[in-house]
mmCIF file of C-alpha atoms in Angstrom:
data_model
loop_
_atom_site.group_PDB
_atom_site.id
_atom_site.type_symbol
_atom_site.label_atom_id
_atom_site.label_comp_id
_atom_site.label_asym_id
_atom_site.label_seq_id
_atom_site.Cartn_x
_atom_site.Cartn_y
_atom_site.Cartn_z
ATOM 1 C CA MET A 1 113.100 148.946 80.032
ATOM 2 C CA SER A 2 115.453 151.395 81.814
ATOM 3 C CA ARG A 3 115.833 150.990 85.518
ATOM 4 C CA SER A 4 113.749 153.417 87.561
ATOM 5 C CA TRP A 5 115.363 155.778 90.051
ATOM 6 C CA ASP A 6 114.938 155.436 93.811
ATOM 7 C CA ILE A 7 116.718 156.632 96.979
ATOM 8 C CA LYS A 8 119.303 153.813 97.011
ATOM 9 C CA ARG A 9 120.163 154.088 93.337
ATOM 10 C CA ALA A 10 120.667 157.841 93.588
ATOM 11 C CA ALA A 11 122.932 157.520 96.641
ATOM 12 C CA ASP A 12 124.948 154.799 94.986
ATOM 13 C CA ALA A 13 125.398 156.904 91.847
ATOM 14 C CA LEU A 14 126.734 159.901 93.839
ATOM 15 C CA LEU A 15 129.076 157.742 95.929
ATOM 16 C CA ALA A 16 130.355 156.012 92.797
ATOM 17 C CA ALA A 17 131.104 159.370 91.131
ATOM 18 C CA GLU A 18 132.981 160.486 94.193
ATOM 19 C CA ALA A 19 134.954 157.250 94.472
ATOM 20 C CA ALA A 20 135.879 157.394 90.737
ATOM 21 C CA ARG A 21 136.597 161.130 90.902
ATOM 22 C CA LYS A 22 134.408 161.617 87.816
ATOM 23 C CA HIS A 23 131.655 164.170 87.493
ATOM 24 C CA ARG A 24 128.219 163.121 86.243
ATOM 25 C CA SER A 25 124.990 164.719 85.024
ATOM 26 C CA ALA A 26 122.605 166.114 87.616
ATOM 27 C CA LEU A 27 120.179 163.572 89.066
ATOM 28 C CA THR A 28 117.224 165.659 88.028
ATOM 29 C CA ASP A 29 118.277 165.309 84.406
ATOM 30 C CA GLU A 30 117.421 161.646 84.692
ATOM 31 C CA TRP A 31 115.053 161.712 87.648
ATOM 32 C CA PRO A 32 112.911 164.809 86.995
ATOM 33 C CA GLY A 33 110.533 163.832 89.786
ATOM 34 C CA LEU A 34 113.174 164.140 92.495
ATOM 35 C CA ASP A 35 111.797 166.555 95.053
ATOM 36 C CA LEU A 36 113.379 168.141 98.152
ATOM 37 C CA ALA A 37 111.988 165.602 100.594
ATOM 38 C CA ASN A 38 113.404 162.670 98.651
ATOM 39 C CA ALA A 39 116.620 164.573 98.058
ATOM 40 C CA TYR A 40 117.183 164.670 101.833
ATOM 41 C CA ARG A 41 116.450 160.958 101.952
ATOM 42 C CA VAL A 42 119.161 160.423 99.375
ATOM 43 C CA GLN A 43 121.524 162.586 101.477
ATOM 44 C CA ASP A 44 120.711 160.500 104.574
ATOM 45 C CA GLU A 45 121.365 157.277 102.602
ATOM 46 C CA VAL A 46 124.727 158.665 101.458
ATOM 47 C CA VAL A 47 125.843 159.429 105.009
ATOM 48 C CA SER A 48 124.421 156.081 106.214
ATOM 49 C CA GLN A 49 126.671 154.274 103.790
ATOM 50 C CA ARG A 50 129.644 156.378 104.963
ATOM 51 C CA VAL A 51 128.926 155.381 108.528
ATOM 52 C CA GLU A 52 128.617 151.715 107.550
ATOM 53 C CA ALA A 53 132.050 152.069 105.890
ATOM 54 C CA GLY A 54 133.573 153.275 109.187
ATOM 55 C CA GLU A 55 133.109 157.011 109.298
ATOM 56 C CA SER A 56 131.503 158.839 112.195
ATOM 57 C CA ILE A 57 129.167 161.828 112.132
ATOM 58 C CA VAL A 58 130.845 164.888 113.704
ATOM 59 C CA GLY A 59 128.330 167.645 112.878
ATOM 60 C CA MET A 60 126.371 169.483 110.259
ATOM 61 C CA LYS A 61 126.976 172.150 107.623
ATOM 62 C CA LEU A 62 124.775 174.711 106.017
ATOM 63 C CA GLY A 63 124.765 175.712 102.383
ATOM 64 C CA LEU A 64 123.229 178.572 100.460
ATOM 65 C CA THR A 65 123.330 180.878 103.476
ATOM 66 C CA SER A 66 123.988 184.023 101.485
ATOM 67 C CA HIS A 67 121.043 185.839 99.938
ATOM 68 C CA ALA A 68 122.904 186.114 96.650
ATOM 69 C CA LYS A 69 123.330 182.329 96.420
ATOM 70 C CA GLN A 70 119.661 181.849 97.383
ATOM 71 C CA ARG A 71 118.545 184.193 94.612
ATOM 72 C CA GLN A 72 120.827 182.345 92.188
ATOM 73 C CA MET A 73 119.211 179.011 93.117
ATOM 74 C CA GLY A 74 115.697 180.405 93.334
ATOM 75 C CA VAL A 75 115.246 179.455 97.015
ATOM 76 C CA SER A 76 114.457 181.407 100.176
ATOM 77 C CA SER A 77 116.171 179.193 102.760
ATOM 78 C CA PRO A 78 119.537 177.524 103.253
ATOM 79 C CA ILE A 79 120.076 173.779 103.144
ATOM 80 C CA THR A 80 121.696 171.396 105.656
ATOM 81 C CA ALA A 81 124.093 168.514 105.172
ATOM 82 C CA TRP A 82 126.182 166.091 107.227
ATOM 83 C CA LEU A 83 129.836 166.232 108.351
ATOM 84 C CA THR A 84 131.828 163.117 109.050
ATOM 85 C CA ASP A 85 135.321 162.563 110.361
ATOM 86 C CA GLY A 86 136.292 161.273 106.915
ATOM 87 C CA MET A 87 135.853 164.800 105.578
ATOM 88 C CA ALA A 88 138.085 166.390 108.259
ATOM 89 C CA LEU A 89 141.502 167.656 107.159
ATOM 90 C CA ASN A 90 143.772 168.407 110.091
ATOM 91 C CA SER A 91 145.391 171.843 110.238
ATOM 92 C CA GLY A 92 148.668 171.871 108.323
ATOM 93 C CA VAL A 93 147.881 168.771 106.244
ATOM 94 C CA ALA A 94 148.001 169.354 102.502
ATOM 95 C CA LEU A 95 144.892 168.833 100.374
ATOM 96 C CA ASP A 96 145.423 166.056 97.836
ATOM 97 C CA THR A 97 143.503 167.501 94.882
ATOM 98 C CA SER A 98 143.835 164.191 92.992
ATOM 99 C CA GLU A 99 141.288 162.758 95.423
ATOM 100 C CA LEU A 100 138.683 165.306 94.247
ATOM 101 C CA ILE A 101 136.942 166.320 91.017
ATOM 102 C CA HIS A 102 136.934 170.135 90.832
ATOM 103 C CA PRO A 103 137.483 171.518 94.379
ATOM 104 C CA ARG A 104 136.609 175.019 95.515
ATOM 105 C CA VAL A 105 137.365 176.647 98.868
ATOM 106 C CA GLU A 106 135.367 179.023 101.049
ATOM 107 C CA PRO A 107 135.820 180.520 104.481
ATOM 108 C CA GLU A 108 133.479 179.539 107.280
ATOM 109 C CA ILE A 109 132.675 180.527 110.850
ATOM 110 C CA VAL A 110 132.472 177.237 112.766
ATOM 111 C CA PHE A 111 130.599 176.550 116.000
ATOM 112 C CA VAL A 112 131.378 173.809 118.528
ATOM 113 C CA LEU A 113 128.251 172.989 120.476
ATOM 114 C CA GLY A 114 128.558 172.757 124.222
ATOM 115 C CA GLU A 115 125.052 171.439 124.583
ATOM 116 C CA SER A 116 122.438 169.815 122.375
ATOM 117 C CA LEU A 117 120.068 172.044 120.354
ATOM 118 C CA GLU A 118 116.789 170.996 118.909
ATOM 119 C CA GLY A 119 113.980 172.895 117.221
ATOM 120 C CA PRO A 120 111.402 173.980 116.443
ATOM 121 C CA GLY A 121 111.209 177.546 117.751
ATOM 122 C CA VAL A 122 114.941 178.093 118.247
ATOM 123 C CA THR A 123 116.000 181.740 118.012
ATOM 124 C CA ALA A 124 119.485 183.020 117.211
ATOM 125 C CA ALA A 125 119.921 184.110 120.846
ATOM 126 C CA ARG A 126 118.931 180.654 122.119
ATOM 127 C CA ALA A 127 121.170 178.986 119.528
ATOM 128 C CA MET A 128 124.205 180.995 120.574
ATOM 129 C CA LYS A 129 123.748 179.904 124.195
ATOM 130 C CA ALA A 130 124.379 176.333 123.011
ATOM 131 C CA VAL A 131 127.710 177.300 121.434
ATOM 132 C CA SER A 132 130.814 176.502 123.469
ATOM 133 C CA HIS A 133 133.488 177.928 121.128
ATOM 134 C CA VAL A 134 133.813 179.644 117.782
ATOM 135 C CA TYR A 135 136.580 178.896 115.268
ATOM 136 C CA GLY A 136 137.560 180.040 111.853
ATOM 137 C CA GLY A 137 137.242 177.366 109.261
ATOM 138 C CA LEU A 138 137.824 176.530 105.625
ATOM 139 C CA GLU A 139 135.557 174.219 103.614
ATOM 140 C CA ILE A 140 136.583 172.440 100.420
ATOM 141 C CA ILE A 141 133.454 171.734 98.353
ATOM 142 C CA ASP A 142 133.421 169.422 95.377
ATOM 143 C CA SER A 143 130.191 168.794 93.495
ATOM 144 C CA ARG A 144 129.793 165.459 91.863
ATOM 145 C CA TYR A 145 127.954 167.182 89.031
ATOM 146 C CA THR A 146 129.476 168.439 85.818
ATOM 147 C CA ASP A 147 130.532 172.118 85.994
ATOM 148 C CA PHE A 148 128.785 172.507 89.367
ATOM 149 C CA ARG A 149 125.498 172.554 87.416
ATOM 150 C CA PHE A 150 122.607 171.380 89.496
ATOM 151 C CA ARG A 151 119.107 172.199 90.791
ATOM 152 C CA LEU A 152 118.249 172.447 94.455
ATOM 153 C CA PRO A 153 117.294 168.759 94.934
ATOM 154 C CA ASP A 154 120.536 167.727 93.221
ATOM 155 C CA VAL A 155 122.775 169.616 95.601
ATOM 156 C CA VAL A 156 120.794 168.511 98.655
ATOM 157 C CA ALA A 157 121.137 164.865 97.570
ATOM 158 C CA ASP A 158 124.873 165.433 97.027
ATOM 159 C CA ASN A 159 125.218 166.428 100.713
ATOM 160 C CA ALA A 160 125.637 170.108 99.724
ATOM 161 C CA SER A 161 128.824 169.331 97.739
ATOM 162 C CA SER A 162 130.698 168.250 100.815
ATOM 163 C CA ALA A 163 134.307 167.161 100.412
ATOM 164 C CA ARG A 164 136.795 168.312 103.069
ATOM 165 C CA PHE A 165 136.942 170.863 105.891
ATOM 166 C CA THR A 166 139.586 172.310 108.154
ATOM 167 C CA VAL A 167 139.024 174.047 111.503
ATOM 168 C CA GLY A 168 141.456 176.614 112.787
ATOM 169 C CA THR A 169 143.296 176.334 116.066
ATOM 170 C CA ARG A 170 142.260 179.597 117.709
ATOM 171 C CA GLY A 171 138.968 179.122 119.521
ATOM 172 C CA ARG A 172 137.094 181.929 121.149
ATOM 173 C CA ARG A 173 134.050 182.072 123.411
ATOM 174 C CA PRO A 174 131.053 183.445 121.497
ATOM 175 C CA GLU A 175 130.513 186.279 123.982
ATOM 176 C CA GLU A 176 134.010 187.549 123.194
ATOM 177 C CA LEU A 177 133.132 188.290 119.561
ATOM 178 C CA ASP A 178 130.807 190.356 117.431
ATOM 179 C CA LEU A 179 130.251 187.677 114.861
ATOM 180 C CA ALA A 180 128.333 189.927 112.490
ATOM 181 C CA LEU A 181 131.466 192.060 112.182
ATOM 182 C CA GLU A 182 134.021 189.192 112.218
ATOM 183 C CA ALA A 183 135.852 189.633 108.936
ATOM 184 C CA CYS A 184 137.860 187.318 106.732
ATOM 185 C CA VAL A 185 140.164 187.772 103.744
ATOM 186 C CA VAL A 186 140.727 185.020 101.184
ATOM 187 C CA LYS A 187 144.154 184.845 99.536
ATOM 188 C CA ILE A 188 145.320 182.487 96.819
ATOM 189 C CA ASN A 189 149.068 182.410 96.258
ATOM 190 C CA GLY A 190 149.297 185.708 98.124
ATOM 191 C CA ASP A 191 146.710 187.534 96.064
ATOM 192 C CA VAL A 192 143.571 188.779 97.772
ATOM 193 C CA ILE A 193 140.619 187.120 96.058
ATOM 194 C CA ASP A 194 137.680 188.061 98.259
ATOM 195 C CA SER A 195 136.639 189.309 101.683
ATOM 196 C CA ALA A 196 133.531 189.317 103.797
ATOM 197 C CA THR A 197 132.103 189.642 107.317
ATOM 198 C CA GLY A 198 129.740 187.453 109.329
ATOM 199 C CA THR A 199 126.790 189.454 108.062
ATOM 200 C CA ALA A 200 127.113 187.472 104.818
ATOM 201 C CA VAL A 201 125.782 184.469 106.728
ATOM 202 C CA LEU A 202 122.097 185.388 107.086
ATOM 203 C CA GLY A 203 123.052 188.614 108.817
ATOM 204 C CA HIS A 204 124.655 186.710 111.700
ATOM 205 C CA PRO A 205 125.984 183.153 111.893
ATOM 206 C CA GLY A 206 123.722 182.547 114.910
ATOM 207 C CA GLU A 207 120.766 182.867 112.569
ATOM 208 C CA ALA A 208 122.200 180.042 110.488
ATOM 209 C CA LEU A 209 122.590 177.844 113.547
ATOM 210 C CA ALA A 210 118.967 178.495 114.615
ATOM 211 C CA LEU A 211 117.730 177.788 111.152
ATOM 212 C CA ALA A 212 119.638 174.499 111.081
ATOM 213 C CA ALA A 213 118.124 173.438 114.394
ATOM 214 C CA ASN A 214 114.607 174.313 113.276
ATOM 215 C CA SER A 215 114.826 172.793 109.805
ATOM 216 C CA LEU A 216 116.407 169.605 111.072
ATOM 217 C CA SER A 217 113.622 169.197 113.617
ATOM 218 C CA GLU A 218 111.247 168.665 110.714
ATOM 219 C CA ARG A 219 113.183 165.453 110.027
ATOM 220 C CA GLN A 220 113.297 164.540 113.745
ATOM 221 C CA ILE A 221 117.012 165.366 113.912
ATOM 222 C CA GLY A 222 118.626 167.354 116.723
ATOM 223 C CA LEU A 223 122.131 168.916 116.919
ATOM 224 C CA GLU A 224 124.190 167.096 119.487
ATOM 225 C CA ALA A 225 126.636 168.436 122.079
ATOM 226 C CA GLY A 226 130.162 168.254 120.776
ATOM 227 C CA TRP A 227 129.154 168.565 117.146
ATOM 228 C CA LEU A 228 130.700 171.020 114.745
ATOM 229 C CA VAL A 229 128.444 173.268 112.710
ATOM 230 C CA LEU A 230 129.841 174.982 109.603
ATOM 231 C CA THR A 231 127.560 177.956 109.248
ATOM 232 C CA GLY A 232 128.025 178.594 105.527
ATOM 233 C CA GLY A 233 130.430 180.146 103.096
ATOM 234 C CA MET A 234 131.191 183.782 103.844
ATOM 235 C CA THR A 235 132.364 184.433 100.282
ATOM 236 C CA ASP A 236 131.811 182.755 96.926
ATOM 237 C CA ALA A 237 133.657 179.471 96.637
ATOM 238 C CA VAL A 238 137.003 179.857 94.877
ATOM 239 C CA PRO A 239 138.383 177.143 92.509
ATOM 240 C CA THR A 240 141.741 175.741 93.538
ATOM 241 C CA VAL A 241 144.270 173.410 91.883
ATOM 242 C CA ALA A 242 147.453 171.552 92.805
ATOM 243 C CA GLY A 243 150.201 173.993 93.676
ATOM 244 C CA ASP A 244 147.931 176.643 95.152
ATOM 245 C CA THR A 245 148.449 178.044 98.626
ATOM 246 C CA VAL A 246 145.163 179.156 100.180
ATOM 247 C CA CYS A 247 145.171 181.464 103.193
ATOM 248 C CA ILE A 248 142.112 182.581 105.136
ATOM 249 C CA GLU A 249 142.749 185.414 107.591
ATOM 250 C CA PHE A 250 140.136 186.209 110.220
ATOM 251 C CA THR A 251 140.001 189.310 112.369
ATOM 252 C CA HIS A 252 139.941 187.478 115.771
ATOM 253 C CA LEU A 253 139.918 183.804 114.855
ATOM 254 C CA GLY A 254 143.444 183.503 113.466
ATOM 255 C CA SER A 255 144.417 182.277 110.029
ATOM 256 C CA ILE A 256 144.304 178.976 108.162
ATOM 257 C CA THR A 257 146.793 178.068 105.429
ATOM 258 C CA LEU A 258 146.066 175.212 103.110
ATOM 259 C CA GLN A 259 148.618 173.846 100.640
ATOM 260 C CA CYS A 260 147.047 172.107 97.641
ATOM 261 C CA ALA A 261 149.056 169.195 96.316
#
């Protein structure tokens, strides 16, 4: 008789795929009963094992914050996932692509929280009052599933394809910026690949932060002062390989250059 699936087995399978740098089939191909509630339990087990191994939680990220991505996945709301210090890539440090499976990069607007924030009932205006500083950021996602093929519970369980992230060095106070109009340009090896503004993130990144606080409250989780929040990809994620130079240029938040080795 084949072994039945449960939270621990699913988390172990995803962590094993990451450690081996080998993609695998989507969990729902083998565990068709995996629902969203259990997918978040798998996600929490994954991060719990990371913490037991010595990593520390440093914040949260949002995924599927663009309406186009939501339509593609057949959902009406973004998802949340954990950030740990083991995922952080300091500015100027090269990305070792051999540590990953099939990395993709996307630009992000990043919040640093000056105070805790907990739902329900958080509005974008209230959320922005909790923000101490805003930075430009770059996230490297890396699904553990073959060809980035997954259903919604799969990607939630996989911690929203988390891999690495870099935060820029130019921080601004939120009141100094119009985040809906904050623009970015994505360049790979000097070629412009994509561009967007903050409106791509639910109309305003503050809406993403409010949504994170409210949705996390359903799991009795609050956003803590000092945490980072990656508010979601402003453009589609762009595949990258060793030898690439990725540059993200923001209007007011500086630029981030990532060398892929």
